[in-house]
CSV table of C-alpha atoms (C1' of nucleotides) in Angstrom, one decimal:
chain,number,residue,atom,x,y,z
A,462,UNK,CA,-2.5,-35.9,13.7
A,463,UNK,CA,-5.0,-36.3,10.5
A,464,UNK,CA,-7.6,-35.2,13.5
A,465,UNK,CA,-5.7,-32.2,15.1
A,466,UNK,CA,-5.5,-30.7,11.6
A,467,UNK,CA,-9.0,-31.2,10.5
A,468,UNK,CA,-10.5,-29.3,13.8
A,469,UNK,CA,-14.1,-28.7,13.3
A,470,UNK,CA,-15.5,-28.3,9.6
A,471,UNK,CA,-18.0,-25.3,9.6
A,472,UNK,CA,-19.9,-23.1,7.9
A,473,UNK,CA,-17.2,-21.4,6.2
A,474,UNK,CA,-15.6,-24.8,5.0
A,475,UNK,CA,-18.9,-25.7,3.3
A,476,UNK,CA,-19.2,-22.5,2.2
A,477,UNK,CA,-15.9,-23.3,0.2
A,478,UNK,CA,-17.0,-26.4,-1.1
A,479,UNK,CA,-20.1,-25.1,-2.5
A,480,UNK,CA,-18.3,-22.8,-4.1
A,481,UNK,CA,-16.4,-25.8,-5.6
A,482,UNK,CA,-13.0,-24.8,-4.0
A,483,UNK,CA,-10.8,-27.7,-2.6
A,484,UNK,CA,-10.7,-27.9,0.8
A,485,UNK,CA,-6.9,-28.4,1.6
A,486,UNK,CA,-5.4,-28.6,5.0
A,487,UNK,CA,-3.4,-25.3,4.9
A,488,UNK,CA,-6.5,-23.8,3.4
A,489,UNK,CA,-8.5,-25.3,6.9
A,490,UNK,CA,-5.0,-23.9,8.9
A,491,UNK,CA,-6.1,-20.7,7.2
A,492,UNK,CA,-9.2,-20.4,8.4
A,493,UNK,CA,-8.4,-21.5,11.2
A,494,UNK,CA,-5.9,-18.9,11.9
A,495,UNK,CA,-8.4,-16.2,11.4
A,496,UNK,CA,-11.3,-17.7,13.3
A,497,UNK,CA,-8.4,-17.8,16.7
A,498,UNK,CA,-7.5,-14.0,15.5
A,499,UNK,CA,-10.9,-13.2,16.6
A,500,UNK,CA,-11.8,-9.7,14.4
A,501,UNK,CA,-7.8,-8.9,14.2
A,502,UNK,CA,-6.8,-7.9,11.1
A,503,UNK,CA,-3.9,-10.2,9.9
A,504,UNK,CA,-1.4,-9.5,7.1
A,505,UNK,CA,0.3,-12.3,5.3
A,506,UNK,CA,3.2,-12.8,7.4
A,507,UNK,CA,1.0,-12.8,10.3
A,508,UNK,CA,-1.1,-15.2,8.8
A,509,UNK,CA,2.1,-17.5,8.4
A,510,UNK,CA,4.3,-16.9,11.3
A,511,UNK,CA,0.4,-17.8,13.0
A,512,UNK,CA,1.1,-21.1,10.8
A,513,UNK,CA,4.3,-21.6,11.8
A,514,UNK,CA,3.6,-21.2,15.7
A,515,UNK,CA,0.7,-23.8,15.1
A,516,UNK,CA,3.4,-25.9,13.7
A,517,UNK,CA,2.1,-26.3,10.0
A,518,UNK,CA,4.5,-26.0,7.2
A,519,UNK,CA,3.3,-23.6,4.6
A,520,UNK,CA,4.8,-21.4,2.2
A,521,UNK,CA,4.5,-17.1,2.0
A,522,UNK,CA,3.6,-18.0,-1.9
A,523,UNK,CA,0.7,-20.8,-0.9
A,524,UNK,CA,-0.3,-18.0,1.5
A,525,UNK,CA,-0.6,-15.0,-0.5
A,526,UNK,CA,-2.3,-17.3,-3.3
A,527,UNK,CA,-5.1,-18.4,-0.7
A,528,UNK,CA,-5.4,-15.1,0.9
A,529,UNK,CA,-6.4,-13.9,-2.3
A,530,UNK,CA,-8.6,-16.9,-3.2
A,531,UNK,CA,-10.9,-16.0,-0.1
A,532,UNK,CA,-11.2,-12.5,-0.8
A,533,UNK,CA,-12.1,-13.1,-4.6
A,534,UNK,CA,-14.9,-15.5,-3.0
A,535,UNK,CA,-15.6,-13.1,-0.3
A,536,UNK,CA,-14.2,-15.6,2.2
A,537,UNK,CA,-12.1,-13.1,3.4
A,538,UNK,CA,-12.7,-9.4,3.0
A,539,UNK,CA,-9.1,-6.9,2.0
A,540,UNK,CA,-8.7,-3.9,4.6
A,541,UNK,CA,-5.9,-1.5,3.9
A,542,UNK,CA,-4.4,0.4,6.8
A,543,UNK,CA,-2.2,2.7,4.5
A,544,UNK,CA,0.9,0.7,6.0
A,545,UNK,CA,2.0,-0.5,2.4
A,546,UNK,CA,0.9,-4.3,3.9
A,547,UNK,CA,-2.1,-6.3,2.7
A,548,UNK,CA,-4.6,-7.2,5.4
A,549,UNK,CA,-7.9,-9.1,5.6
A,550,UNK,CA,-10.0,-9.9,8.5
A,551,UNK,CA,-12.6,-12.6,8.5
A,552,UNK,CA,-16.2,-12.3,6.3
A,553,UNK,CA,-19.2,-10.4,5.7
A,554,UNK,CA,-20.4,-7.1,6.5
A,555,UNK,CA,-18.3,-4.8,4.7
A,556,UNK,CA,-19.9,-1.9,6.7
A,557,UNK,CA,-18.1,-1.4,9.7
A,558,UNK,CA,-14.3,1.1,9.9
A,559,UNK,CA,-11.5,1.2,11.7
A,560,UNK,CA,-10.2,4.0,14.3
A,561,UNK,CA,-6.6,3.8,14.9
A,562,UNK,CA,-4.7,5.3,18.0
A,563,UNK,CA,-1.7,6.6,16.1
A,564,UNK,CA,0.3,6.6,19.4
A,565,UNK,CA,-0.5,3.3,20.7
A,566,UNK,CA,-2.3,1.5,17.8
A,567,UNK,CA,-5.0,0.5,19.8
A,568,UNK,CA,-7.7,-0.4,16.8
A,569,UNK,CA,-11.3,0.5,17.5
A,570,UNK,CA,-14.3,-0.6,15.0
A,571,UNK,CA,-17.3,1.2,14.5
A,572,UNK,CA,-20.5,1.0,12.4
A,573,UNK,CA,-21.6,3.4,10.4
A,574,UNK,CA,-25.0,4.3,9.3
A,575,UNK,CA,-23.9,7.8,8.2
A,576,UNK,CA,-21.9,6.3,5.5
A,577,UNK,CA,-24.9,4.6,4.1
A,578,UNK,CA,-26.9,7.5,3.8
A,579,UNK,CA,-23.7,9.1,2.5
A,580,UNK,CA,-23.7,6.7,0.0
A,581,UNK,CA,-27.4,6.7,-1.0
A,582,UNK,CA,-26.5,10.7,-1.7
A,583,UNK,CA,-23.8,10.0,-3.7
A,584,UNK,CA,-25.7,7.7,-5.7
A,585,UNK,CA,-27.9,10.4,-6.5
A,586,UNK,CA,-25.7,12.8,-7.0
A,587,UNK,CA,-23.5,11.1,-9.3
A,588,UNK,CA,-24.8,8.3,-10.7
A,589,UNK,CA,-22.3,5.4,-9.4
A,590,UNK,CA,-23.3,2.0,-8.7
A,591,UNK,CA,-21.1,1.8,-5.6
A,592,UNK,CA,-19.5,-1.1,-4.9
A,593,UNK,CA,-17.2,-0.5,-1.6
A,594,UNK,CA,-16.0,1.9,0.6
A,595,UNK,CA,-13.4,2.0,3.2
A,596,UNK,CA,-13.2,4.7,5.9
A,597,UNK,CA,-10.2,4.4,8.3
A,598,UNK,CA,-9.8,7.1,11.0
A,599,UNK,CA,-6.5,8.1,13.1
A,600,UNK,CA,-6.4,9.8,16.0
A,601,UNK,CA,-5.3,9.3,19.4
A,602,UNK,CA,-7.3,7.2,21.7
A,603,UNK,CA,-8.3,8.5,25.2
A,604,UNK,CA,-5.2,6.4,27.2
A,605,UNK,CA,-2.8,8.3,24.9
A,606,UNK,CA,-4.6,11.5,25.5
B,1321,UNK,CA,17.2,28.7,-18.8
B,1322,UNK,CA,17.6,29.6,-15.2
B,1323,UNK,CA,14.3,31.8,-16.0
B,1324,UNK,CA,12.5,28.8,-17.1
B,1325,UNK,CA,13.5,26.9,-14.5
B,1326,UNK,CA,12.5,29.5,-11.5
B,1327,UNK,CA,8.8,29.8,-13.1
B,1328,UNK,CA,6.9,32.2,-10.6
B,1329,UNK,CA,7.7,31.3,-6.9
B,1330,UNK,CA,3.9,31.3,-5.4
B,1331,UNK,CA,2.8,30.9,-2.2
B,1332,UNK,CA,4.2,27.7,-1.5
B,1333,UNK,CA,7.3,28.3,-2.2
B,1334,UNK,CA,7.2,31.2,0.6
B,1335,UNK,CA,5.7,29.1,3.2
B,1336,UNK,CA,8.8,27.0,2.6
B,1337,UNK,CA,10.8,29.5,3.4
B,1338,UNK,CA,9.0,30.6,6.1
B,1339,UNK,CA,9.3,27.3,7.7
B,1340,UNK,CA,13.2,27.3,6.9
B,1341,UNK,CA,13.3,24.9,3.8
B,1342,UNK,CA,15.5,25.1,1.3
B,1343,UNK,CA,14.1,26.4,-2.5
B,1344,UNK,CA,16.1,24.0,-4.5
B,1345,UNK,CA,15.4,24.1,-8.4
B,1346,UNK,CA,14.1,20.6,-8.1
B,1347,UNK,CA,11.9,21.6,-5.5
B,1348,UNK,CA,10.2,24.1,-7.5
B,1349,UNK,CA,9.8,21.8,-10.2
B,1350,UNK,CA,8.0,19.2,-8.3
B,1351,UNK,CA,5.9,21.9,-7.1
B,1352,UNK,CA,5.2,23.1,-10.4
B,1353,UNK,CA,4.6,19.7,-11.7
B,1354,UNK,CA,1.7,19.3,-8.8
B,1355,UNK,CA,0.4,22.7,-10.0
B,1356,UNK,CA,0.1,21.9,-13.5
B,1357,UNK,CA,-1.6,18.7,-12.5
B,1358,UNK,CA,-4.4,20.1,-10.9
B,1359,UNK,CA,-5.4,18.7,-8.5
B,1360,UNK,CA,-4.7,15.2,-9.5
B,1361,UNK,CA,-3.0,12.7,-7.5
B,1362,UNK,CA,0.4,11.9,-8.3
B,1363,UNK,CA,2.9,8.7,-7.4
B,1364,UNK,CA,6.1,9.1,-6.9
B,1365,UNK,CA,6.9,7.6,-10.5
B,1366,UNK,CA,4.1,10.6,-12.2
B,1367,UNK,CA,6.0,13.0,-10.4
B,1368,UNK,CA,9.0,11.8,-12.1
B,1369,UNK,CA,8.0,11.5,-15.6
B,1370,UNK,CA,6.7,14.6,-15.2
B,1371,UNK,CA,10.0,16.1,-14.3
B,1372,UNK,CA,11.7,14.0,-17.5
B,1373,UNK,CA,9.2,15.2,-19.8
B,1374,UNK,CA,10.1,18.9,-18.8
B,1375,UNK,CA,13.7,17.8,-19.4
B,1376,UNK,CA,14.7,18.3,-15.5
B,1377,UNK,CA,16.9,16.2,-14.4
B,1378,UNK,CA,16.0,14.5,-11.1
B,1379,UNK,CA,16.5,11.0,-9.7
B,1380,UNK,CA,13.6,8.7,-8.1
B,1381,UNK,CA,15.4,8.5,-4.7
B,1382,UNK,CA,15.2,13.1,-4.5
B,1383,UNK,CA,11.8,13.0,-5.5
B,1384,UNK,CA,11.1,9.8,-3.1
B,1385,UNK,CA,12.7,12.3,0.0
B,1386,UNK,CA,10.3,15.7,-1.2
B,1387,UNK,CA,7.2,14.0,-1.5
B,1388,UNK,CA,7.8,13.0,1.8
B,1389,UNK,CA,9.6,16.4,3.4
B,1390,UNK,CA,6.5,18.3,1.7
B,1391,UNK,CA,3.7,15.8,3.1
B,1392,UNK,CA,5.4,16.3,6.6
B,1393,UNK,CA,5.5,20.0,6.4
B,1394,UNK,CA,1.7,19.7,5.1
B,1395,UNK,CA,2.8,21.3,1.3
B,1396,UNK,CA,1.1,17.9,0.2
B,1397,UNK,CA,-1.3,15.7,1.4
B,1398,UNK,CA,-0.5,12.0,1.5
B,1399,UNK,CA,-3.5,10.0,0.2
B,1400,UNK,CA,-4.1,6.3,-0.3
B,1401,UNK,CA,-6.0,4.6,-3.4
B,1402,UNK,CA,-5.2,1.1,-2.4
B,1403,UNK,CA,-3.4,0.3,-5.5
B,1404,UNK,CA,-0.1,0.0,-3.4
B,1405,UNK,CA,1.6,3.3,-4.8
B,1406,UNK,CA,1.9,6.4,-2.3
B,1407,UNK,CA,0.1,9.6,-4.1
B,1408,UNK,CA,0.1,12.7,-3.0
B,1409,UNK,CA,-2.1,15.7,-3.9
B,1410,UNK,CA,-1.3,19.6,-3.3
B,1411,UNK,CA,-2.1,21.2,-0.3
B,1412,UNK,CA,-4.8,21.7,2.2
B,1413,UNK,CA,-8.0,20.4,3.0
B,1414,UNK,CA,-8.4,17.2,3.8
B,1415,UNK,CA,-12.1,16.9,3.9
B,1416,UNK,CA,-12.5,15.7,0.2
B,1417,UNK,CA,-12.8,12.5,-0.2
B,1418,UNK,CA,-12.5,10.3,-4.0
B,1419,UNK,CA,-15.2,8.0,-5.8
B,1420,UNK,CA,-13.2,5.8,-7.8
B,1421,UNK,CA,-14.7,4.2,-11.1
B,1422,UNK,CA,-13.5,0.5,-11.1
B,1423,UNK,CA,-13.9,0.0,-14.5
B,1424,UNK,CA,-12.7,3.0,-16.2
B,1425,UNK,CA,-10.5,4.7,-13.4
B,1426,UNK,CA,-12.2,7.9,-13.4
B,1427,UNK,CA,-11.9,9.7,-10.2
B,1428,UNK,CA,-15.3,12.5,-8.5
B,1429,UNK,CA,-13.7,14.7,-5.7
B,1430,UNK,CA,-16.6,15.4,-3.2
B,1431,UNK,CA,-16.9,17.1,0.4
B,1432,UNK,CA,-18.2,15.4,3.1
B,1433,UNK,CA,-20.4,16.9,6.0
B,1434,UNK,CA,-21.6,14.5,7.0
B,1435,UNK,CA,-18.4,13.2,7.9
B,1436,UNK,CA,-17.4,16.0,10.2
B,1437,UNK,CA,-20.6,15.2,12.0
B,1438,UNK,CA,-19.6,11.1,12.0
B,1439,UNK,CA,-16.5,12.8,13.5
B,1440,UNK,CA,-18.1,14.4,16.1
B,1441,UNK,CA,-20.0,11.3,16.6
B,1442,UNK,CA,-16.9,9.2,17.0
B,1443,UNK,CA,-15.2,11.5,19.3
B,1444,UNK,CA,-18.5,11.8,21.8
B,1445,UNK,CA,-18.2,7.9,21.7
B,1446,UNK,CA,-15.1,7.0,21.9
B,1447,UNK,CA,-12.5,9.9,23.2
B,1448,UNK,CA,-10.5,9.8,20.7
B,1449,UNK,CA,-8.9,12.9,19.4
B,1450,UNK,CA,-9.3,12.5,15.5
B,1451,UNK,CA,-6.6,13.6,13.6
B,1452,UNK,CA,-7.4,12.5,10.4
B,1453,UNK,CA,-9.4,10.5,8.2
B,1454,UNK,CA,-9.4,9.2,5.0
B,1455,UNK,CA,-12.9,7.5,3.0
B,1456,UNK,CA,-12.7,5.6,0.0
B,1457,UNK,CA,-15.2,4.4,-2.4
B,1458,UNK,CA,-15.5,2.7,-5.5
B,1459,UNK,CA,-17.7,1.9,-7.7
B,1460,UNK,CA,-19.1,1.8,-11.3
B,1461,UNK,CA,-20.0,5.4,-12.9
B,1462,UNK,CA,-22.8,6.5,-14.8
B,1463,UNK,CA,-20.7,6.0,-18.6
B,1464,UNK,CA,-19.6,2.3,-17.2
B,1465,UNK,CA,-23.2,1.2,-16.6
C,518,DC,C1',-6.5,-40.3,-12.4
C,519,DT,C1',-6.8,-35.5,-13.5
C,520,DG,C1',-6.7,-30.7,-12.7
C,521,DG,C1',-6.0,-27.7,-9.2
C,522,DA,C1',-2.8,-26.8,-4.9
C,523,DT,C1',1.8,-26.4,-3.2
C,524,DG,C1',6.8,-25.4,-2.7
C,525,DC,C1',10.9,-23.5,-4.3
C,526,DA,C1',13.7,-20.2,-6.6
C,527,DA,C1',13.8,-16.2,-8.9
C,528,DA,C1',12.2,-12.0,-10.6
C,529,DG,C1',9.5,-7.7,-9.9
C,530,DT,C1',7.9,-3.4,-7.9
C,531,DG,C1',8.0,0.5,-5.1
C,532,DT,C1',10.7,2.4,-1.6
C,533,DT,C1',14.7,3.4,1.6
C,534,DT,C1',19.6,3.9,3.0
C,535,DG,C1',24.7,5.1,3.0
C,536,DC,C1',28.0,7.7,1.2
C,537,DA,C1',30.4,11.0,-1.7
C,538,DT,C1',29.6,15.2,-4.2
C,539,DA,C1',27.2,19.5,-5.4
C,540,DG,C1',24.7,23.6,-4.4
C,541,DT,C1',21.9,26.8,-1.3
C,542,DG,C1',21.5,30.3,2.1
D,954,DC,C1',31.6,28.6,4.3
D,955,DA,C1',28.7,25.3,6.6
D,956,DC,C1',25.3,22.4,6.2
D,957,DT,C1',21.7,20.5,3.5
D,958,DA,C1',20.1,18.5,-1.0
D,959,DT,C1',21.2,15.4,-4.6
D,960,DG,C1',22.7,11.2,-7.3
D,961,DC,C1',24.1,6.7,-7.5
D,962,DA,C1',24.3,2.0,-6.1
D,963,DA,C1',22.8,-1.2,-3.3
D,964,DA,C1',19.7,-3.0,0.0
D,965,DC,C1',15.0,-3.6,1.4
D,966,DA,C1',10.2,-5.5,2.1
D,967,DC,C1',6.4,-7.3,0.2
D,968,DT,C1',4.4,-9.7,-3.5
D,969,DT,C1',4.2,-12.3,-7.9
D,970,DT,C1',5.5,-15.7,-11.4
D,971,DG,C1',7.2,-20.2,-13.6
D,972,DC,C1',7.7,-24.7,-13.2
D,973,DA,C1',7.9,-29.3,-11.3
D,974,DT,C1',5.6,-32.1,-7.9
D,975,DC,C1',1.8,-33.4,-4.9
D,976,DC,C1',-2.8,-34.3,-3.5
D,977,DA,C1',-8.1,-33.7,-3.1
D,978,DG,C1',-12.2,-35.0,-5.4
DNA sequence: CTGGATGCAAAGTGTTTGCATAGTG
DNA sequence: CACTATGCAAACACTTTGCATCCAG
């Protein structure tokens, strides 16, 4: 049981312990859940219903406090769809959209190296430190066409 | 009073006509209120301050129901600041995009060609039909540094 | 053993819905 | 005069907060 819940500690646990952040079990579920969501973008309810299904008590509160947590420590990264729901996805690179199929929400990603160069003009141009962006596109995808 | 309230009826108000809406006082007043902003973006609850402070009645649950008649007969645009409030702007083009200051709010409008050619781009690559698109950025501006 | 993590209950915020009434075309 | 717009109250979904208890380091 202890076992099953532990699953295998990696780079992203230790990365939260060098960061001095307690390693609790639902906070290991939590990763956890991401890592098996594979790129998906999960909101908080999906992140506990996930829980649930993996039979782990945890609370929507304990949730949206550690969902938070991991974005503040860049654990997790925050996405926003524009569907009035809070999503993250797992890590890093902060420099890669979304293209949504408004029929079928089929959910494409895409790099962009335009937006950089965007950016680097904008510095100029403006004078911002920039600190983020986020792109989303919607259209319809070729099956819905 | 009546005069007050009609203001001058612009072209907006004709292409709501046109497409067989009906000119309610309160509907010119929200439009008014979004002309007199200028081109800022306003949440529901601006829109309805707004309306208080030019002593016109109107009730969160109206102005909730226009915002969203006008953003579906494209009188406003819907747009998204991630700060989990719906804004809406007046009008037309949607190829501005907004550099947010994250330490003292203020807000740079700018066009973006190179994002119509990213569009292209996406739509060689993928087949998707694009419909819209909205790009985000934030970061620290010259004053805040 | 101590401070942070958790659960529970309740409050909060922004938005939507149902229904009766008022007002526009 | 018909049919839509409006106000009001209540419901709603998602998220946050306060406090007592629990547990990792």
């Amino acid at each position: 049981m202890q076992q099953e819940r532990t699953c295998f500690v990696g780079q992203i646990e230790e990365n939260m312990l060098d960061k001095g952040l307690r390693l609790t079990w639902r906070r290991q579920a939590i990763i956890d859940v991401f890592r098996a969501a594979d790129g998906r973008h999960l909101s908080a309810d999906d992140v506990l219903q996930s829980l649930k299904a993996r039979k782990i008590a945890a609370n929507a509160t304990t949730v949206y406090r550690n969902l938070e947590l991991m974005a503040r420590e860049e654990i997790l990264r925050h996405v926003d769809f524009h569907d009035g729901v809070c999503r993250y996805e797992l890590g890093g690179s902060p420099d890669h959209h979304h293209l949504h199929c408004t029929k079928c929400g089929k959910l494409l990603e895409f790099d962009c190296n335009n937006l950089v160069e965007l950016a680097n003009i904008l510095v100029k141009e403006t004078g911002f430190k920039i600190e983020r962006h986020q792109l989303e596109v919607y259209g319809i995808c070729p099956a819905c066409r």
